[in-house]
Coordinates of C-alpha atoms in Angstrom, one line a residue:
Chain A
M1 CA 107.9 123.2 129.7
R2 CA 104.5 122.9 131.4
I3 CA 102.4 119.7 131.0
D4 CA 99.2 119.1 132.9
G5 CA 98.5 115.4 133.5
L6 CA 94.7 115.8 133.7
Q7 CA 91.9 118.2 133.0
Y8 CA 88.2 118.0 132.3
A9 CA 87.0 121.5 131.5
N10 CA 83.9 122.8 129.8
W11 CA 86.1 123.7 126.9
S12 CA 85.8 127.1 125.2
E13 CA 88.0 129.7 123.5
K14 CA 88.3 131.4 126.9
I15 CA 89.9 128.3 128.4
F16 CA 92.2 127.7 125.4
R17 CA 93.4 131.3 125.8
Q18 CA 94.0 130.8 129.5
M19 CA 96.1 127.8 128.7
R20 CA 98.3 129.9 126.5
E21 CA 98.4 132.6 129.2
G22 CA 99.6 130.0 131.7
G23 CA 102.2 128.6 129.3
V24 CA 100.6 125.2 129.3
D25 CA 102.3 123.3 126.4
A26 CA 100.3 120.1 126.7
V27 CA 97.4 118.7 128.7
H28 CA 95.9 115.3 129.0
V29 CA 92.1 115.8 128.7
T30 CA 89.4 113.4 129.7
I31 CA 86.9 112.7 126.9
A32 CA 85.0 109.8 128.4
Y33 CA 83.6 108.9 131.9
H34 CA 80.7 106.5 131.1
E35 CA 80.5 106.9 127.4
T36 CA 80.0 103.9 125.1
F37 CA 82.3 103.5 122.1
R38 CA 80.0 105.5 119.8
E39 CA 79.5 108.3 122.4
T40 CA 83.3 108.5 122.8
V41 CA 83.7 108.8 119.1
L42 CA 81.3 111.8 119.2
N43 CA 83.6 113.4 121.7
F44 CA 86.6 112.8 119.4
E45 CA 84.5 114.5 116.7
R46 CA 83.8 117.5 118.9
W47 CA 87.5 117.9 119.4
N48 CA 88.2 117.6 115.7
R49 CA 85.9 120.6 115.3
W50 CA 87.7 122.6 117.9
F51 CA 91.1 121.8 116.3
E52 CA 89.6 123.1 113.0
Q53 CA 88.1 126.1 114.7
Y54 CA 91.1 127.2 116.9
P55 CA 94.2 126.2 114.9
D56 CA 96.2 129.0 116.5
L57 CA 95.5 127.9 120.1
I58 CA 95.4 124.1 120.2
M59 CA 96.6 121.1 118.3
K60 CA 96.0 117.3 118.6
G61 CA 98.7 115.6 120.6
L62 CA 99.8 112.1 119.7
W63 CA 103.5 111.9 120.5
A64 CA 105.9 113.7 122.8
S65 CA 107.2 115.5 119.7
D66 CA 103.8 117.2 119.4
V67 CA 104.6 118.9 122.7
D68 CA 107.7 120.4 121.1
H69 CA 105.7 121.4 118.0
A70 CA 103.1 123.0 120.2
R71 CA 105.7 125.0 122.1
A72 CA 107.4 126.1 118.9
T73 CA 104.1 127.4 117.5
D74 CA 102.7 128.8 120.7
R75 CA 99.9 126.4 121.1
T76 CA 98.7 123.7 123.6
A77 CA 98.9 120.1 122.5
I78 CA 95.7 118.1 123.6
F79 CA 96.2 114.5 124.5
F80 CA 93.2 112.3 125.0
G81 CA 92.2 109.9 127.8
F82 CA 89.3 108.1 129.4
Q83 CA 88.5 107.9 133.1
N84 CA 86.8 104.6 132.6
P85 CA 87.1 101.7 130.2
S86 CA 83.5 102.1 129.0
P87 CA 84.7 103.2 125.5
I88 CA 86.1 99.7 124.8
E89 CA 82.8 98.1 125.9
D90 CA 83.4 94.3 126.0
D91 CA 85.7 94.4 122.9
I92 CA 89.5 94.2 123.3
G93 CA 89.8 95.1 119.6
L94 CA 88.6 98.6 120.5
V95 CA 91.8 99.2 122.5
E96 CA 93.8 99.5 119.2
I97 CA 91.0 101.4 117.4
L98 CA 90.8 104.0 120.1
R99 CA 94.5 104.3 120.4
T100 CA 94.6 104.9 116.6
L101 CA 92.0 107.7 117.0
G102 CA 94.3 109.3 119.6
A103 CA 93.6 107.9 123.0
R104 CA 96.8 107.8 125.1
F105 CA 95.5 107.1 128.7
M106 CA 92.7 104.9 129.9
Q107 CA 91.7 104.3 133.5
L108 CA 90.8 100.7 134.2
T109 CA 88.0 101.9 136.6
Y110 CA 86.1 105.0 137.6
N111 CA 85.2 104.5 141.3
N112 CA 83.1 101.4 140.6
Q113 CA 83.9 97.8 139.6
S114 CA 84.5 97.6 135.8
L115 CA 85.0 94.6 133.5
L116 CA 88.7 95.1 134.1
A117 CA 89.4 95.9 137.8
T118 CA 87.9 97.4 141.0
G119 CA 87.2 101.0 141.6
C120 CA 88.2 102.8 144.8
Y121 CA 84.7 103.2 146.1
E122 CA 83.8 99.5 146.2
D123 CA 83.7 97.7 149.5
Y124 CA 86.1 95.0 148.4
D125 CA 88.8 95.0 145.8
A126 CA 89.2 91.7 144.1
G127 CA 92.1 92.9 141.9
L128 CA 92.4 92.5 138.1
T129 CA 89.8 90.5 136.2
R130 CA 90.5 88.0 133.5
M131 CA 89.7 90.6 130.9
G132 CA 91.7 93.2 132.8
R133 CA 94.9 91.2 132.5
Q134 CA 94.3 90.7 128.7
V135 CA 93.5 94.4 128.2
I136 CA 96.6 95.6 130.0
R137 CA 98.7 93.4 127.7
E138 CA 96.9 94.9 124.7
M139 CA 97.4 98.4 126.0
N140 CA 101.1 97.7 126.5
R141 CA 101.3 96.4 123.0
V142 CA 99.8 99.4 121.2
G143 CA 101.0 102.2 123.6
L144 CA 97.9 103.2 125.6
V145 CA 98.8 104.1 129.2
V146 CA 97.1 102.4 132.1
D147 CA 95.8 105.0 134.5
M148 CA 94.7 103.9 138.0
S149 CA 93.7 107.2 139.5
H150 CA 90.2 106.0 140.5
S151 CA 91.0 102.4 141.2
G152 CA 91.3 100.4 144.4
D153 CA 94.7 99.7 146.0
R154 CA 94.9 96.0 145.2
S155 CA 93.9 96.6 141.6
T156 CA 96.4 99.3 141.3
I157 CA 99.3 97.3 142.7
E158 CA 98.4 94.3 140.6
S159 CA 98.2 96.5 137.5
A160 CA 101.6 98.0 138.2
D161 CA 103.1 94.5 138.5
H162 CA 101.2 92.9 135.6
S163 CA 101.9 95.7 133.2
E164 CA 105.1 95.3 131.1
R165 CA 105.3 99.1 130.8
P166 CA 105.1 101.9 133.4
I167 CA 101.6 102.9 134.5
A168 CA 100.3 106.2 135.9
I169 CA 98.2 107.7 138.6
T170 CA 97.5 110.9 136.6
H171 CA 95.6 112.8 139.3
A172 CA 95.8 112.1 143.1
N173 CA 97.8 113.0 146.2
P174 CA 99.4 111.0 149.0
H175 CA 96.9 109.7 151.5
D176 CA 99.0 110.5 154.5
W177 CA 98.9 114.2 153.6
M178 CA 95.2 114.3 153.0
P179 CA 93.2 111.0 153.8
A180 CA 90.7 111.3 151.0
L181 CA 89.3 108.1 149.6
R182 CA 90.9 109.0 146.2
N183 CA 94.3 109.8 147.5
K184 CA 97.0 107.0 147.5
R185 CA 98.7 105.1 150.2
D186 CA 102.5 104.8 150.1
D187 CA 102.5 101.1 149.0
V188 CA 100.4 102.1 146.0
I189 CA 102.6 105.0 145.0
R190 CA 105.6 102.8 145.5
A191 CA 104.3 100.1 143.3
V192 CA 103.6 102.6 140.5
T193 CA 106.8 104.6 140.7
Q194 CA 109.3 101.8 141.3
N195 CA 108.2 100.4 137.9
G196 CA 108.9 103.7 136.2
G197 CA 105.4 105.0 136.6
M198 CA 104.1 108.5 137.3
L199 CA 102.1 110.3 140.0
G200 CA 100.4 113.6 139.0
F201 CA 99.5 115.8 141.9
S202 CA 95.8 116.9 142.0
L203 CA 94.5 120.3 142.7
Y204 CA 90.9 119.2 143.2
P205 CA 90.0 120.7 146.6
H206 CA 88.7 117.4 147.9
H207 CA 92.2 116.0 147.4
L208 CA 93.9 118.9 149.2
K209 CA 94.7 119.2 152.9
D210 CA 92.1 121.8 154.3
K211 CA 90.4 121.5 150.9
S212 CA 89.8 125.0 149.3
A213 CA 91.7 126.6 152.2
C214 CA 94.9 124.5 151.4
T215 CA 98.0 126.8 151.3
L216 CA 100.5 126.8 148.4
D217 CA 103.2 126.1 151.0
S218 CA 101.5 123.0 152.3
F219 CA 100.9 121.7 148.7
C220 CA 104.5 122.3 147.8
E221 CA 105.9 120.8 151.0
M222 CA 103.9 117.7 150.3
I223 CA 105.4 117.5 146.8
A224 CA 109.0 118.0 148.2
H225 CA 108.3 115.3 150.8
T226 CA 106.9 112.9 148.1
A227 CA 110.0 113.6 146.0
E228 CA 112.3 112.5 148.8
K229 CA 110.3 109.3 149.3
F230 CA 109.8 108.2 145.7
G231 CA 112.1 110.2 143.5
A232 CA 111.2 113.6 141.9
E233 CA 111.5 112.1 138.4
H234 CA 108.3 110.2 138.9
L235 CA 106.2 113.2 139.7
G236 CA 104.2 115.7 137.8
I237 CA 101.0 117.8 137.9
G238 CA 97.6 116.4 137.2
S239 CA 95.5 119.3 138.2
D240 CA 92.1 117.7 137.7
L241 CA 90.8 121.1 136.7
C242 CA 87.1 120.9 135.9
Q243 CA 86.6 124.5 134.9
D244 CA 83.2 126.0 134.0
Q245 CA 81.3 122.7 134.2
P246 CA 77.6 122.9 135.0
D247 CA 76.3 120.7 137.9
S248 CA 74.7 118.4 135.3
V249 CA 78.2 117.3 134.2
V250 CA 79.3 116.7 137.7
E251 CA 76.3 114.5 138.1
W252 CA 77.1 112.6 134.8
M253 CA 80.7 112.0 136.1
R254 CA 79.4 110.6 139.4
V255 CA 76.2 108.8 138.4
G256 CA 76.5 108.0 134.7
R257 CA 73.7 105.5 134.0
W258 CA 74.7 103.1 136.7
T259 CA 72.3 104.2 139.4
K260 CA 69.0 105.9 139.7
E261 CA 70.0 107.5 143.0
I262 CA 72.3 110.5 143.4
D263 CA 75.9 109.7 144.4
Y264 CA 77.9 112.6 145.7
G265 CA 81.3 111.2 145.1
E266 CA 83.7 113.2 147.2
G267 CA 81.1 115.9 147.7
S268 CA 78.0 115.6 149.9
A269 CA 74.2 116.4 149.9
I270 CA 74.9 119.8 151.4
A271 CA 77.8 120.5 149.0
P272 CA 77.0 118.6 145.8
G273 CA 78.9 120.9 143.4
F274 CA 82.5 121.6 142.7
P275 CA 84.2 123.3 145.7
P276 CA 86.1 126.5 144.9
Q277 CA 89.7 126.2 143.8
P278 CA 92.4 127.5 146.2
D279 CA 93.1 131.1 145.5
W280 CA 96.7 130.4 144.3
F281 CA 95.4 127.9 141.6
R282 CA 92.2 129.3 140.1
D283 CA 92.8 127.9 136.6
N284 CA 95.4 127.4 133.9
R285 CA 96.9 130.9 134.4
D286 CA 98.3 129.9 137.8
F287 CA 100.8 127.2 137.0
G288 CA 103.6 129.8 137.7
N289 CA 102.5 130.0 141.3
I290 CA 103.2 126.3 141.8
E291 CA 106.6 126.7 140.1
N292 CA 107.4 129.6 142.5
G293 CA 106.0 127.6 145.5
L294 CA 108.3 124.6 144.7
R295 CA 111.3 126.9 144.6
A296 CA 110.2 128.5 147.9
V297 CA 110.3 125.1 149.7
G298 CA 113.8 124.5 148.4
M299 CA 113.4 122.2 145.4
N300 CA 116.1 122.7 142.8
D301 CA 115.7 123.8 139.2
T302 CA 116.1 120.3 137.7
E303 CA 113.5 118.8 140.0
I304 CA 111.1 121.7 139.4
A305 CA 111.4 121.5 135.6
G306 CA 110.7 117.8 135.8
I307 CA 107.6 118.2 138.0
M308 CA 106.2 121.1 136.0
G309 CA 106.4 119.1 132.7
G310 CA 109.7 117.4 131.9
N311 CA 108.8 114.2 133.6
W312 CA 105.5 113.9 131.8
Y313 CA 107.4 114.7 128.6
R314 CA 109.8 111.8 129.2
F315 CA 106.9 109.5 130.1
F316 CA 105.0 110.4 126.9
S317 CA 108.1 109.8 124.8
E318 CA 108.6 106.3 126.4
N319 CA 105.0 105.1 126.5
F320 CA 103.0 106.4 123.6
G321 CA 104.7 104.3 120.9
P322 CA 104.1 100.6 120.2
Q323 CA 105.9 98.2 122.5
S324 CA 109.4 97.4 121.2
Chain B
M1 CA 105.6 98.7 91.1
R2 CA 102.2 96.9 91.1
I3 CA 99.2 98.5 92.7
D4 CA 95.7 97.1 92.5
G5 CA 92.9 99.7 92.9
L6 CA 90.3 97.4 94.3
Q7 CA 89.9 93.9 95.7
Y8 CA 87.4 92.3 98.1
A9 CA 88.7 88.8 98.8
N10 CA 87.9 86.3 101.5
W11 CA 91.3 87.1 103.0
S12 CA 93.6 84.4 104.1
E13 CA 97.3 83.6 104.4
K14 CA 96.9 81.8 101.0
I15 CA 95.8 85.1 99.3
F16 CA 98.4 87.2 101.1
R17 CA 101.1 84.8 99.8
Q18 CA 99.6 84.9 96.3
M19 CA 99.9 88.8 96.4
R20 CA 103.6 88.4 97.2
E21 CA 103.9 85.8 94.4
G22 CA 102.3 88.3 92.0
G23 CA 104.5 91.2 93.1
V24 CA 101.5 93.2 94.3
D25 CA 103.0 96.0 96.4
A26 CA 99.8 97.6 97.4
V27 CA 96.1 97.0 97.1
H28 CA 93.0 99.0 98.0
V29 CA 90.7 96.6 99.8
T30 CA 87.0 97.1 100.5
I31 CA 86.0 96.8 104.2
A32 CA 82.4 97.9 104.0
Y33 CA 79.4 97.5 101.7
H34 CA 76.4 98.0 103.9
E35 CA 78.1 98.1 107.3
T36 CA 77.2 100.7 109.9
F37 CA 79.9 102.6 111.6
R38 CA 80.3 100.1 114.4
E39 CA 80.3 97.2 112.0
T40 CA 83.0 98.9 109.9
V41 CA 85.1 99.3 113.0
L42 CA 84.8 95.6 113.6
N43 CA 86.3 95.1 110.1
F44 CA 89.2 97.5 110.9
E45 CA 89.7 95.3 114.1
R46 CA 89.8 92.2 112.0
W47 CA 92.5 93.7 109.8
N48 CA 94.5 94.8 112.9
R49 CA 94.6 91.1 113.9
W50 CA 95.8 90.1 110.4
F51 CA 98.5 92.8 110.5
E52 CA 99.6 91.3 113.9
Q53 CA 99.3 87.8 112.6
Y54 CA 101.1 88.2 109.3
P55 CA 103.7 90.9 109.8
D56 CA 106.0 89.3 107.1
L57 CA 103.3 89.4 104.4
I58 CA 101.2 92.6 104.8
M59 CA 101.2 96.0 106.5
K60 CA 98.7 98.8 106.9
G61 CA 98.9 101.4 104.2
L62 CA 98.2 105.0 105.0
W63 CA 100.5 107.0 102.7
A64 CA 102.2 106.5 99.3
S65 CA 105.4 106.1 101.2
D66 CA 104.0 102.9 102.7
V67 CA 104.0 101.4 99.3
D68 CA 107.8 102.1 99.1
H69 CA 108.2 100.6 102.6
A70 CA 106.2 97.5 101.6
R71 CA 108.3 97.0 98.5
A72 CA 111.5 97.4 100.5
T73 CA 110.4 94.8 103.0
D74 CA 108.7 92.4 100.5
R75 CA 105.2 92.9 101.8
T76 CA 101.9 94.2 100.4
A77 CA 100.5 97.5 101.8
I78 CA 96.8 97.3 102.5
F79 CA 94.8 100.5 101.9
F80 CA 91.2 100.6 103.1
G81 CA 88.0 101.8 101.4
F82 CA 84.3 101.5 101.5
Q83 CA 82.0 100.8 98.6
N84 CA 79.1 102.7 100.2
P85 CA 78.9 105.7 102.6
S86 CA 77.0 103.6 105.2
P87 CA 80.0 103.7 107.6
I88 CA 79.5 107.5 108.1
E89 CA 75.7 106.9 108.8
D90 CA 74.2 110.4 108.9
D91 CA 77.2 112.0 110.7
I92 CA 79.7 114.1 108.7
G93 CA 82.0 114.0 111.7
L94 CA 82.6 110.3 111.0
V95 CA 84.4 111.2 107.7
E96 CA 87.5 112.4 109.7
I97 CA 87.2 109.7 112.3
L98 CA 87.2 106.9 109.6
R99 CA 90.0 108.6 107.7
T100 CA 92.0 108.7 111.0
L101 CA 91.4 105.0 111.3
G102 CA 92.8 104.5 107.9
A103 CA 90.1 104.8 105.3
R104 CA 91.4 106.3 102.0
F105 CA 88.5 105.7 99.5
M106 CA 84.8 106.0 99.9
Q107 CA 82.1 105.4 97.3
L108 CA 79.3 107.8 97.6
T109 CA 76.8 105.1 96.6
Y110 CA 76.7 101.4 96.1
N111 CA 74.1 100.8 93.3
N112 CA 71.2 102.4 95.2
Q113 CA 70.4 105.9 96.2
S114 CA 72.3 106.9 99.3
L115 CA 72.2 110.0 101.6
L116 CA 74.9 111.5 99.3
A117 CA 74.2 110.6 95.6
T118 CA 72.4 108.2 93.2
G119 CA 73.6 104.7 92.5
C120 CA 74.0 103.3 89.0
Y121 CA 71.0 100.9 89.4
E122 CA 68.4 103.6 90.2
D123 CA 65.9 104.6 87.5
Y124 CA 66.6 108.3 87.8
D125 CA 69.8 110.0 88.9
A126 CA 69.1 113.3 90.7
G127 CA 72.7 114.1 91.3
L128 CA 74.5 115.1 94.5
T129 CA 72.3 115.7 97.6
R130 CA 72.7 118.5 100.0
M131 CA 74.6 116.2 102.4
G132 CA 76.6 114.8 99.4
R133 CA 78.0 118.2 98.6
Q134 CA 79.0 118.8 102.2
V135 CA 80.6 115.4 102.6
I136 CA 82.7 115.8 99.4
R137 CA 84.1 119.0 100.9
E138 CA 84.9 117.3 104.1
M139 CA 86.5 114.3 102.2
N140 CA 88.5 116.9 100.3
R141 CA 89.6 118.6 103.5
V142 CA 90.8 115.5 105.3
G143 CA 92.1 113.4 102.4
L144 CA 89.5 110.7 101.7
V145 CA 89.1 110.0 98.0
V146 CA 85.7 110.1 96.4
D147 CA 85.1 106.9 94.5
M148 CA 82.2 106.8 92.0
S149 CA 82.5 103.2 90.7
H150 CA 78.9 102.3 91.5
S151 CA 77.3 105.7 91.0
G152 CA 75.0 107.1 88.3
D153 CA 76.4 109.2 85.5
R154 CA 75.0 112.5 86.6
S155 CA 76.1 112.0 90.2
T156 CA 79.6 111.0 89.0
I157 CA 80.0 114.1 86.7
E158 CA 78.6 116.4 89.4
S159 CA 81.1 114.9 92.0
A160 CA 84.0 115.3 89.6
D161 CA 83.1 119.0 89.2
H162 CA 82.1 119.7 92.8
S163 CA 85.2 118.1 94.3
E164 CA 88.2 120.4 94.7
R165 CA 90.5 117.4 94.5
P166 CA 90.6 114.6 91.9
I167 CA 88.2 111.7 92.3
A168 CA 88.4 108.1 91.2
I169 CA 86.5 105.3 89.5
T170 CA 88.5 102.6 91.1
H171 CA 87.0 99.6 89.2
A172 CA 85.1 99.8 85.9
N173 CA 85.7 99.7 82.2
P174 CA 84.5 101.8 79.3
H175 CA 80.9 101.3 78.4
D176 CA 81.6 101.4 74.6
W177 CA 83.8 98.3 74.9
M178 CA 81.4 96.3 77.1
P179 CA 78.0 97.9 77.7
A180 CA 77.5 96.7 81.2
L181 CA 75.4 98.9 83.6
R182 CA 78.5 99.4 85.8
N183 CA 80.8 100.4 82.9
K184 CA 81.3 104.1 82.2
R185 CA 80.4 106.2 79.3
D186 CA 83.0 108.5 77.7
D187 CA 81.6 111.7 79.2
V188 CA 81.8 110.2 82.7
I189 CA 85.4 109.0 82.2
R190 CA 86.3 112.4 80.7
A191 CA 84.8 114.3 83.7
V192 CA 86.9 112.3 86.1
T193 CA 90.2 112.2 84.2
Q194 CA 90.2 115.8 83.0
N195 CA 90.2 116.9 86.7
G196 CA 93.2 114.7 87.5
G197 CA 91.2 111.6 88.5
M198 CA 91.8 108.0 87.9
L199 CA 90.0 105.0 86.2
G200 CA 91.0 101.5 87.4
F201 CA 90.2 98.7 84.9
S202 CA 88.1 96.0 86.3
L203 CA 88.6 92.3 85.7
Y204 CA 85.3 91.2 87.1
P205 CA 83.9 89.1 84.2
H206 CA 80.6 90.9 84.0
H207 CA 82.6 94.1 83.1
L208 CA 84.6 92.3 80.4
K209 CA 83.7 91.9 76.7
D210 CA 82.6 88.3 76.3
K211 CA 82.7 88.0 80.1
S212 CA 84.8 85.0 81.3
A213 CA 85.8 84.3 77.7
C214 CA 87.3 87.8 77.3
T215 CA 90.8 87.5 75.7
L216 CA 93.9 89.2 77.2
D217 CA 94.4 90.9 73.8
S218 CA 90.9 92.4 73.8
F219 CA 91.4 93.7 77.4
C220 CA 94.8 95.2 76.6
E221 CA 93.6 96.8 73.3
M222 CA 90.8 98.4 75.2
I223 CA 93.3 99.8 77.7
A224 CA 95.5 101.2 74.8
H225 CA 92.5 102.7 73.2
T226 CA 91.4 104.3 76.5
A227 CA 94.9 105.7 77.0
E228 CA 94.8 107.4 73.6
K229 CA 91.4 109.0 74.4
F230 CA 92.0 110.1 78.0
G231 CA 95.8 109.9 78.7
A232 CA 97.6 106.9 80.0
E233 CA 98.6 108.7 83.2
H234 CA 95.0 108.6 84.5
L235 CA 94.7 104.8 84.2
G236 CA 95.4 101.9 86.5
I237 CA 94.1 98.5 87.4
G238 CA 91.2 97.9 89.8
S239 CA 90.8 94.2 89.4
D240 CA 87.7 93.8 91.6
L241 CA 89.0 90.4 92.6
C242 CA 86.5 88.8 95.0
Q243 CA 88.5 85.6 95.5
D244 CA 87.2 82.7 97.6
Q245 CA 84.0 84.5 98.7
P246 CA 81.1 82.2 99.6
D247 CA 77.7 83.0 98.0
S248 CA 76.5 84.4 101.3
V249 CA 78.9 87.3 100.9
V250 CA 77.9 87.9 97.3
E251 CA 74.3 88.1 98.6
W252 CA 75.4 90.6 101.4
M253 CA 77.1 92.8 98.8
R254 CA 74.0 92.9 96.7
V255 CA 71.2 92.8 99.2
G256 CA 72.6 94.1 102.5
R257 CA 69.6 94.9 104.6
W258 CA 67.8 97.1 102.1
T259 CA 65.4 94.5 100.6
K260 CA 63.8 91.2 101.6
E261 CA 64.0 90.0 98.0
I262 CA 67.0 88.7 96.2
D263 CA 68.8 91.1 93.9
Y264 CA 71.2 89.5 91.4
G265 CA 73.2 92.6 90.7
E266 CA 75.1 91.9 87.4
G267 CA 74.3 88.2 87.8
S268 CA 71.0 86.5 87.2
A269 CA 68.7 83.9 88.8
I270 CA 70.3 81.2 86.7
A271 CA 73.9 82.4 87.4
P272 CA 73.7 84.0 90.9
G273 CA 77.3 83.4 92.0
F274 CA 80.6 84.8 90.8
P275 CA 81.4 84.0 87.2
P276 CA 84.8 82.3 86.7
Q277 CA 87.8 84.6 86.1
P278 CA 89.3 84.6 82.6
D279 CA 92.2 82.1 82.4
W280 CA 94.8 84.8 82.0
F281 CA 93.8 86.5 85.3
R282 CA 92.8 83.9 87.8
D283 CA 94.1 85.8 90.9
N284 CA 96.9 88.0 92.2
R285 CA 99.6 85.8 90.7
D286 CA 98.6 86.9 87.2
F287 CA 99.4 90.6 87.1
G288 CA 102.5 89.8 85.0
N289 CA 100.2 88.5 82.2
I290 CA 98.5 92.0 82.0
E291 CA 101.9 93.7 81.8
N292 CA 103.0 91.4 79.0
G293 CA 99.7 91.9 77.3
L294 CA 100.1 95.7 77.3
R295 CA 103.5 95.3 75.8
A296 CA 102.1 93.1 73.1
V297 CA 99.6 95.7 72.0
G298 CA 102.4 98.3 71.6
M299 CA 102.2 100.4 74.8
N300 CA 105.6 101.7 75.9
D301 CA 107.4 101.0 79.1
T302 CA 106.5 104.3 80.7
E303 CA 102.8 103.9 80.0
I304 CA 102.9 100.3 81.2
A305 CA 104.7 101.2 84.4
G306 CA 102.2 103.9 85.1
I307 CA 99.1 101.7 84.5
M308 CA 100.5 98.7 86.5
G309 CA 101.1 100.9 89.6
G310 CA 102.9 104.2 89.0
N311 CA 99.8 106.2 88.4
W312 CA 98.0 104.9 91.5
Y313 CA 101.2 105.7 93.4
R314 CA 101.2 109.3 92.2
F315 CA 97.5 109.6 92.9
F316 CA 98.0 108.2 96.5
S317 CA 100.8 110.7 97.1
E318 CA 98.7 113.7 96.0
N319 CA 95.3 112.8 97.5
F320 CA 95.8 111.0 100.9
G321 CA 97.1 114.0 102.8
P322 CA 95.0 116.8 104.2
Q323 CA 94.1 119.5 101.7
S324 CA 96.7 122.2 101.4

């Protein structure tokens, strides 16, 4: 079973076919960065069209059992998430509405301060806001997973502790392997995993040691090391693949409507676009390389099966239903 | 089994308890008259709060099986509908979105011309519009029932014929019994029922012979007569109960934002509010009176069970799922 904990591609039949070629049974896809509620609904509508148009390749994913159904029918189950809480605007009632429409993950911040928490690019992280605490409780109640991939350390640790259900960092790597602003320090990973949460390893070059030149061996050694520290059962892949996106979309992700100036995120003025993927992970067809790489660094079959999909599957099965 | 095909009350714990007292297993409730998409979502949100607040009295209804579940747990299943297509605005993609949120009925018009069809108060009914034909196909596809209670005759007949699935007139009576503008002529009822559709009998006094003074016997004789003409299996109740609503809501229903002048609908300047209910049907507690009345006019147990709920149940089970 192969499950990818995060992608944001410029979706097309080509990519849907590559997912089948790579044996990707399920993927959590981002459908909002800075979108309002109504704009997010337009993105749900676009996916509804794709489900209607490509019924042999993809299906809507709502529950862990949909991963089984997708596998049995040779398709990829698409699970929805937001990288920012902008879709709920200032209305806590939209948490349940969006979860009913199919949302299964929501980041509390995307780099910047939000109404809920502090993003990882702010100078000072003041932790969860009043609304943030209320929204986490509501997300817990309905079964919408808190994702802190783009949040500050304090906000992430407070969320892991405040949440009554496990939370996730769907796409990031350990900071001590590659000290990128978006990668996570040990105490952050510990706060998330010790409460049953998940860390998905990113393949976005800015998150990789030596970036695009990162070796498969280095990536897999890092995973094995993280497994020793925090337990292999809390780990998965969250590739952060942003395939075929034009630069205008990269700009939307980084800038939205919050500034009139250009913000380069993890890029820079001289390299504003997406860096090239490492040659051993070009796109969805290359998940097998990671599986082989994990074997080569000495991980066992159970650990590998968990990291490639089994752990996300268990996490989906425990966290997408209403709170019991 | 008792199912009411339409209500629009000023909902409260009192009314939820009256529904239990009257043995109402399910009710189709109106949650939009002139609301935009976002305003309609606020109404879904309000119901989500009520479901959270009164879990022992009500539950969200999505499928016919929810009626069984409500009966088994002594609750009322609430099914949602709109009396106007305003919630989809000009966006056919919102049909599936709203159906996913729980909508199960949508009128194509509310008295006036809409983007889809002509309302029953317009001078001339030009029939289905270009968008109207597309939206019916989409409603058919996803499982959202076309309701023509407030539409013109031609629009209704064209809808019954264009729709690939049965449609409904959830709340109206035969025009030859009570010649109200909203009551339906035989050729309209025939177009709907001969395609498997349903007619729900209204208890709104303006739709009753002698209005508030209508007798139970006259109402039940009318039902028996309609059953002989069109078949008892196509008939149900759609009480149109608008309990405890303040006059401001009556005004919203009639006027929305489409005019600056007052429109009295079926009322008049000297009687602008809701007329009193007949004494044998004050509210949800009185469904038993109708059942007794149908027996008194000689209908048999099978026919009565169908009209009181069994026919709506069958209609729900056949029309709320995606098109096969």
